[in-house]
């Protein structure tokens, strides 16, 4: 057991820090640190910078463009990204579909899709959930029927994040309706521009458009766009969800939020003093930081297990539950720190007939919208109730 | 002791319930909140015609002499529909300040106009540095000839953008945070030097930041005597807290009904999700929070009607602390139990969550009132 970094690791840390300082542009940093949804142009610009350095996909195997870093280096990198307010790459390509492609895809698929993800040429979205199939994902009904060299896809997906920016969607579809639900599912890669696909935006509680409904009406998809075997899609889907749950903990970002909260507490005035002198408030912040530290060391302990060749079972569910709860408590506290200015959640937005520029402090812009959006953190990626079910079944045998 | 409503009170409740049912379906509310005004002047007229705007005012002032219990009844029913009209701002804040401390001329000029639905008001008390401390007033009013000159900035003035008159708290003497030296002024919304920045709030309502730059008001704009407004403000705000507690109770009841129904109808894994025990227990907790809140809201209304003493203030803070906590829990869990459906602005549950979230902050958040409770 040893917590310290080696000299090489310390040097690596400085290298990452210096790179981020020199290359992260102010607008990207500002949006991300406020918790405001990305702009596609800025996100793409930033991903290109990372990729030019070879750091877009540290977790991939080296042969496909990964960095070959140790778990410690990956940890250092994630921490430094968080510390610098650098947004991670969009997850749908880099950390969701890519591992499925390089693990289960054929050579042609790897050669085609992986470089395009690295170069941010493709924007992916995730077509799992359907109106009748959320937590019970395996009950999904979107159907793919063979017709020559193609599948004909009919059905509907919902809650598809950022589909409006995407040119590709990875989809779970039913290819066999006569077997156990999990056994008739296939994993398809579908071009969003194929005739028969339509999008309908869903406006969220934060008044932003991140969610969509995606409709499939006789959409022709080449059979060659299927990952792995027909009717084995559930295996690939679950593999992906496991990865999703780890990255969803967002520990580095939460650390950054803690720091931001300390800054706000040092600026907000209360009773002639500052919010940072308010014991009740600071206690809450300190409690969150302690919980976050516990989560961080839990994650490190799990990474160490992986390094030593152990396989995880339901541990990612723990990270997801604790990580999402901490995210929510942090934005809630951030809103609380603003006093009544939390209510004016579009503080800097000037909109004809709705919003004049008010006199709120600059940092009042963003927290309420983020607080609203992050209520979803305990819903998406498998709800926290479902994660608890998984732990109780797989770890505790209940 | 009796927690039951009188026959008259039942009629009052029924009439507002009917209004809400007819006019505040989820879609109506969403549409209305997105208009430039953010509420309906027609609804306001209806409220005047049905006598609701006069309920809280004394008969001498032209009102119906209702008490805090009547206000509670009305607010609870309005909370069920998340009614958007500036009832609290106009009647329970602006109007109540005038009724409480104004002179005969002011009362005569203002209260009947409010009751008839011709005049809207709001109250600018908070400032960027004040947080929830009502005495932390840095806006100044200095004497000049026959009147006063006002300077300062008021923050998050609910319905400040649509008010005809805004009551402003300002310091005529003393240092910032002194209880002594605070005065109240009635300022016309079109007064020269008034910069009103109106914006949408997260709960679908409207608020404004109001900057006063050498705004001149006549001596007749002063409510009550100079420098002694602090107790008046505290009392009126406490009444308004009672009211929004009732609003939260109505909103929680509605959110729980909607969620309960959803648990019965939404199916996953081949069964209604309400069959999962973890969700049953969650829903039970939400129900219990709502019941505890209803008890506190009823209690505080009845106490306010018995007079206004230290004990009343303590009760107000207790109610606000309890309801703040419950509102947060019920709001957040209603969204959680709806899954993705809870996250869309096109569906009603999220709007209950958002209003419950702001009620927790309004007039002092849960921590603030726990502290006030322990210091009183
Ligand atoms: C902001 C956001 C972004 C999303 N992005 C995507 C995306 O990009 N792609 C995609 O495919 N999907 C996406 N989703 C969908 C998400 O994965 C689902 O919302 C989630 O799986 C829950 O499904 P549901 O919404 O149908 O809720 P339901 O499954 O209907 O659940 C409703 C409630 O019941 C509970 N529940 C259900 N079953 C059980 C059980 N057995 N035991 C105990 N409790 C249970 C749930 O926890 C929840 O509280 C997103 C969702 C949100 C909110």
Tab-separated table of C-alpha atoms and ligand atoms in Angstrom, chain A residues 92 126-129 133-136 158-161 211 373 376 379-383 385-386 389, chain B residues 262 266 268-269 273 276 278-279 336-341 343, ligand 1:
chain	number	residue	atom	x	y	z
A	92	UNK	CA	-21.281	8.942	-26.526
A	126	UNK	CA	-27.319	6.771	-27.570
A	127	UNK	CA	-30.551	5.098	-28.665
A	128	UNK	CA	-31.410	2.833	-25.760
A	129	UNK	CA	-34.494	4.137	-23.907
A	133	UNK	CA	-38.706	0.785	-21.769
A	134	UNK	CA	-36.604	2.826	-19.379
A	135	UNK	CA	-35.476	0.943	-16.306
A	136	UNK	CA	-36.732	-2.216	-17.951
A	158	UNK	CA	-36.793	8.751	-26.293
A	159	UNK	CA	-34.615	10.885	-23.980
A	160	UNK	CA	-31.915	10.742	-26.629
A	161	UNK	CA	-29.383	13.300	-25.411
A	211	UNK	CA	-33.296	15.676	-25.012
A	373	UNK	CA	-30.726	19.482	-15.029
A	376	UNK	CA	-31.519	13.692	-13.884
A	379	UNK	CA	-32.288	8.976	-13.209
A	380	UNK	CA	-30.064	8.502	-16.265
A	381	UNK	CA	-27.461	5.799	-16.766
A	382	UNK	CA	-29.773	3.449	-14.866
A	383	UNK	CA	-31.646	5.151	-12.003
A	385	UNK	CA	-33.053	2.754	-7.421
A	386	UNK	CA	-31.984	0.309	-10.115
A	389	UNK	CA	-31.188	-3.229	-6.770
B	262	UNK	CA	-48.069	7.771	-11.939
B	266	UNK	CA	-46.475	3.470	-15.187
B	268	UNK	CA	-41.891	-1.498	-15.985
B	269	UNK	CA	-40.794	-5.124	-15.628
B	273	UNK	CA	-43.799	0.613	-10.603
B	276	UNK	CA	-41.764	-1.855	-5.922
B	278	UNK	CA	-38.687	1.094	-2.294
B	279	UNK	CA	-41.005	3.367	-4.263
B	336	UNK	CA	-37.228	11.137	-9.320
B	337	UNK	CA	-40.221	8.815	-9.300
B	338	UNK	CA	-41.275	10.055	-12.711
B	339	UNK	CA	-37.937	9.092	-14.252
B	340	UNK	CA	-37.330	10.882	-17.552
B	341	UNK	CA	-40.902	12.212	-17.561
B	343	UNK	CA	-37.315	16.084	-16.422
C	1	LIG	C1	-31.390	14.003	-18.820
C	1	LIG	C2	-31.538	12.600	-19.328
C	1	LIG	C3	-30.708	12.151	-20.366
C	1	LIG	C4	-30.869	10.882	-20.889
C	1	LIG	N1	-30.104	10.514	-21.965
C	1	LIG	C5	-30.341	9.310	-22.565
C	1	LIG	C6	-29.683	8.951	-23.781
C	1	LIG	O1	-28.878	9.706	-24.310
C	1	LIG	N2	-29.987	7.771	-24.353
C	1	LIG	C7	-30.879	6.897	-23.794
C	1	LIG	O2	-31.096	5.832	-24.342
C	1	LIG	N3	-31.542	7.216	-22.649
C	1	LIG	C8	-31.298	8.410	-22.032
C	1	LIG	N4	-31.985	8.741	-20.893
C	1	LIG	C9	-33.012	7.832	-20.376
C	1	LIG	C10	-32.686	7.189	-19.055
C	1	LIG	O3	-31.766	6.188	-19.202
C	1	LIG	C11	-34.028	6.705	-18.445
C	1	LIG	O4	-34.740	7.859	-18.089
C	1	LIG	C12	-33.843	5.825	-17.263
C	1	LIG	O5	-33.355	4.591	-17.645
C	1	LIG	C13	-35.167	5.629	-16.492
C	1	LIG	O6	-36.172	5.202	-17.327
C	1	LIG	P1	-37.600	5.921	-17.379
C	1	LIG	O7	-37.363	7.342	-17.581
C	1	LIG	O8	-38.441	5.215	-18.338
C	1	LIG	O9	-38.173	5.755	-15.901
C	1	LIG	P2	-38.904	4.457	-15.324
C	1	LIG	O10	-38.122	3.269	-15.659
C	1	LIG	O11	-40.327	4.501	-15.690
C	1	LIG	O12	-38.729	4.718	-13.767
C	1	LIG	C14	-39.596	5.553	-13.024
C	1	LIG	C15	-39.207	5.419	-11.571
C	1	LIG	O13	-39.382	4.068	-11.150
C	1	LIG	C16	-38.198	3.564	-10.581
C	1	LIG	N5	-38.077	2.131	-10.852
C	1	LIG	C17	-38.231	1.516	-12.031
C	1	LIG	N6	-38.047	0.193	-11.891
C	1	LIG	C18	-37.765	-0.034	-10.586
C	1	LIG	C19	-37.470	-1.188	-9.807
C	1	LIG	N7	-37.432	-2.400	-10.360
C	1	LIG	N8	-37.224	-1.025	-8.491
C	1	LIG	C20	-37.266	0.188	-7.917
C	1	LIG	N9	-37.546	1.315	-8.612
C	1	LIG	C21	-37.786	1.205	-9.931
C	1	LIG	C22	-37.101	4.368	-11.225
C	1	LIG	O14	-35.942	4.397	-10.434
C	1	LIG	C23	-37.754	5.748	-11.315
C	1	LIG	O15	-37.626	6.410	-10.093
C	1	LIG	C24	-31.837	10.013	-20.338
C	1	LIG	C25	-32.632	10.445	-19.297
C	1	LIG	C26	-32.510	11.728	-18.790
C	1	LIG	C27	-33.421	12.159	-17.689
